[in-house]
Structures are given as structure tokens and as C-alpha cells.
C-alpha positions in Angstrom: -5.0 -8.3 -7.6 -4.6 -8.6 -11.3 -2.2 -5.6 -11.6 0.1 -7.0 -8.9 0.2 -10.3 -10.7 1.1 -8.7 -14.0 3.7 -6.6 -12.4 5.3 -9.6 -10.8 5.4 -11.5 -14.1 7.1 -8.6 -15.8 9.7 -8.2 -13.0 10.4 -11.9 -12.8 10.7 -12.3 -16.6 13.5 -9.8 -16.7 15.8 -10.8 -19.6 18.9 -9.1 -18.5 18.0 -5.7 -20.0 18.2 -2.6 -17.8 15.0 -2.1 -15.8 13.5 -2.0 -12.4 14.8 -5.4 -11.3 18.3 -4.0 -11.3 17.4 -1.9 -8.2 16.4 -4.8 -6.0 18.7 -7.1 -4.0 15.8 -9.5 -3.3 12.2 -9.4 -4.4 9.6 -10.3 -1.9 6.0 -10.7 -2.9 4.1 -10.9 0.4 1.1 -12.7 -1.1 3.4 -15.7 -1.8 3.5 -16.6 1.9 -0.2 -17.3 2.4 -2.6 -16.2 5.0 -0.8 -17.7 8.0 2.4 -15.8 7.3 3.7 -13.4 9.9 4.2 -10.3 7.7 6.3 -8.4 10.2 9.7 -10.0 9.1 9.4 -9.4 5.4 8.0 -5.8 5.9 10.6 -5.0 8.5 13.4 -6.1 6.2 12.1 -4.3 3.2 13.7 -1.1 1.9 10.4 0.0 0.4 6.8 -1.2 0.1 5.1 -0.7 -3.3 1.3 -0.1 -2.9 -0.7 -0.3 -6.1 -3.5 2.2 -5.8 -6.2 0.3 -7.6 -9.9 0.2 -7.1 -10.7 -1.6 -3.9 -7.2 -1.8 -2.5 -8.2 0.0 0.7 -10.7 -2.9 1.4 -8.1 -5.6 1.1 -7.1 -6.6 4.6 -3.7 -8.0 3.7 -2.8 -4.8 1.9 -3.9 -2.8 4.9 -1.9 -4.9 7.2 1.2 -4.4 5.1 0.6 -0.6 5.1 0.2 -0.6 8.8 3.3 -2.6 9.4 5.4 -0.4 7.0 4.1 2.6 8.8 5.0 1.2 12.2 8.5 0.1 11.1 9.2 3.4 9.1 9.5 1.5 5.8 8.8 3.9 3.0 5.7 3.2 1.0 5.8 3.9 -2.7 2.2 4.5 -3.9 1.7 3.6 -7.6 -1.6 4.9 -9.0 -2.9 2.5 -11.5 -5.5 3.8 -13.9 -7.5 2.4 -16.7 -10.2 4.0 -18.9 -13.2 4.9 -16.7 -11.7 3.7 -13.4 -9.5 5.8 -11.1 -8.4 5.2 -7.6 -10.6 7.2 -5.2 -8.4 8.9 -2.5 -10.1 8.6 0.9 -11.7 11.8 2.3 -12.7 12.5 5.9 -16.1 10.8 5.5 -14.4 7.7 4.3 -12.1 7.6 7.4 -15.2 8.2 9.6 -16.9 5.2 7.9 -13.7 3.1 8.3 -13.5 3.8 12.1 -17.3 3.1 12.4 -16.8 -0.3 11.0 -18.7 0.4 7.8 -15.9 -0.2 5.2 -14.6 -3.7 5.9 -16.5 -6.9 6.2 -16.6 -9.1 9.3 -14.2 -11.5 7.6 -11.8 -8.6 6.8 -11.9 -7.6 10.5 -11.1 -11.1 11.6 -8.0 -11.1 9.4 -6.9 -7.7 10.8 -7.5 -8.8 14.4 -5.5 -12.1 13.8 -2.5 -9.9 12.9 -3.1 -7.5 15.9 -4.1 -4.6 13.7 -7.1 -2.5 14.5 -9.0 0.2 12.5 -7.2 3.0 14.4 -3.9 1.6 13.2 -5.2 1.4 9.6 -6.5 5.0 9.8 -3.2 6.4 11.1 -1.1 4.5 8.5 -3.3 5.5 5.6 -3.6 9.2 6.7 0.3 9.3 6.9 0.6 7.8 3.5 -1.8 10.1 1.8 -0.5 13.1 3.7 2.9 12.4 2.3 1.4 12.2 -1.3 -0.4 15.5 -0.7 2.8 17.1 0.6 4.8 15.9 -2.4 2.1 17.1 -4.8 2.0 20.5 -3.1 5.8 20.9 -3.3 5.9 19.7 -6.9 3.2 22.2 -7.9 5.1 25.0 -6.3 8.4 24.2 -8.0 6.8 23.6 -11.5 4.7 26.8 -11.3 7.8 29.1 -11.0 9.8 29.6 -14.2 
């Protein structure tokens, strides 16, 4: 999406000043490989996977495949909530997961992409629930530690 493209430009235009690029041995942008790319290798060899939580990200099959593979290979996922005026990422609730598993969230074309990578809706549901459970746990812990003087 647009935010990922802008983030890539900023990272790759690093001018030698301290910044996030200093923390990476090698930057891999999975979208550079194209639709026929086997995503297992770059995800397996990643230290972390950054997921930009933007509107519609949970309906992008390639993003879902990356999340599933990261979950399967125990690659930590770093969720980055991207907000802009009037638009916020909508965290999935139980009804959303029910709709996902009933085949009501993704298009037939999206399903073909998932299937071509041997990913099913159950895999997607498990991976997303794990990701968002971790966010909820961190938020709960943070709230506890900041509420005590």
C-alpha cells in the first residue's frame, strides 16, 4: 500500500544519520519478489515482520500469507498502527473472525492466492488471533504498570 511504499522510500534514502536502518542487517520488502515468489524463505530468515495496520490490510492476501508464515515459523510480528484523520485501523472482533471463516471477508481471487500458497482461512484466523492476542496482552501489562505510581 501507500504507507509501505513511503516507509520503504524513507528507509532506503537513509543518508548516514542514525535511524531505523542501522538496526537491519538486510532489508527485505516481500512485495519486490512478485506474485510467484515463494514467501517461505524470506519470512523464515527474517528476524521480525513489520505489519502496517492500515485500513484494508486484513483483506490483502499477500499480507495475510506473510502473517501466517511468520506465525508458523515463530517470526515475531511488529504491528505498526497507521492512523490518519478520520481513518483508524479496525481491530477484528469475534464477528469478523466468524465472517472470515465463513468466506465472507475475502474475494474469490484472494482465496485463489491463499490456496496457491497452501494457506487456508483457518491458518489466517489462528495467526491473526495470535497477533492481536499479543497486542492485547502487551496493552494490558502496560496499563497495569503505568497505573501504579
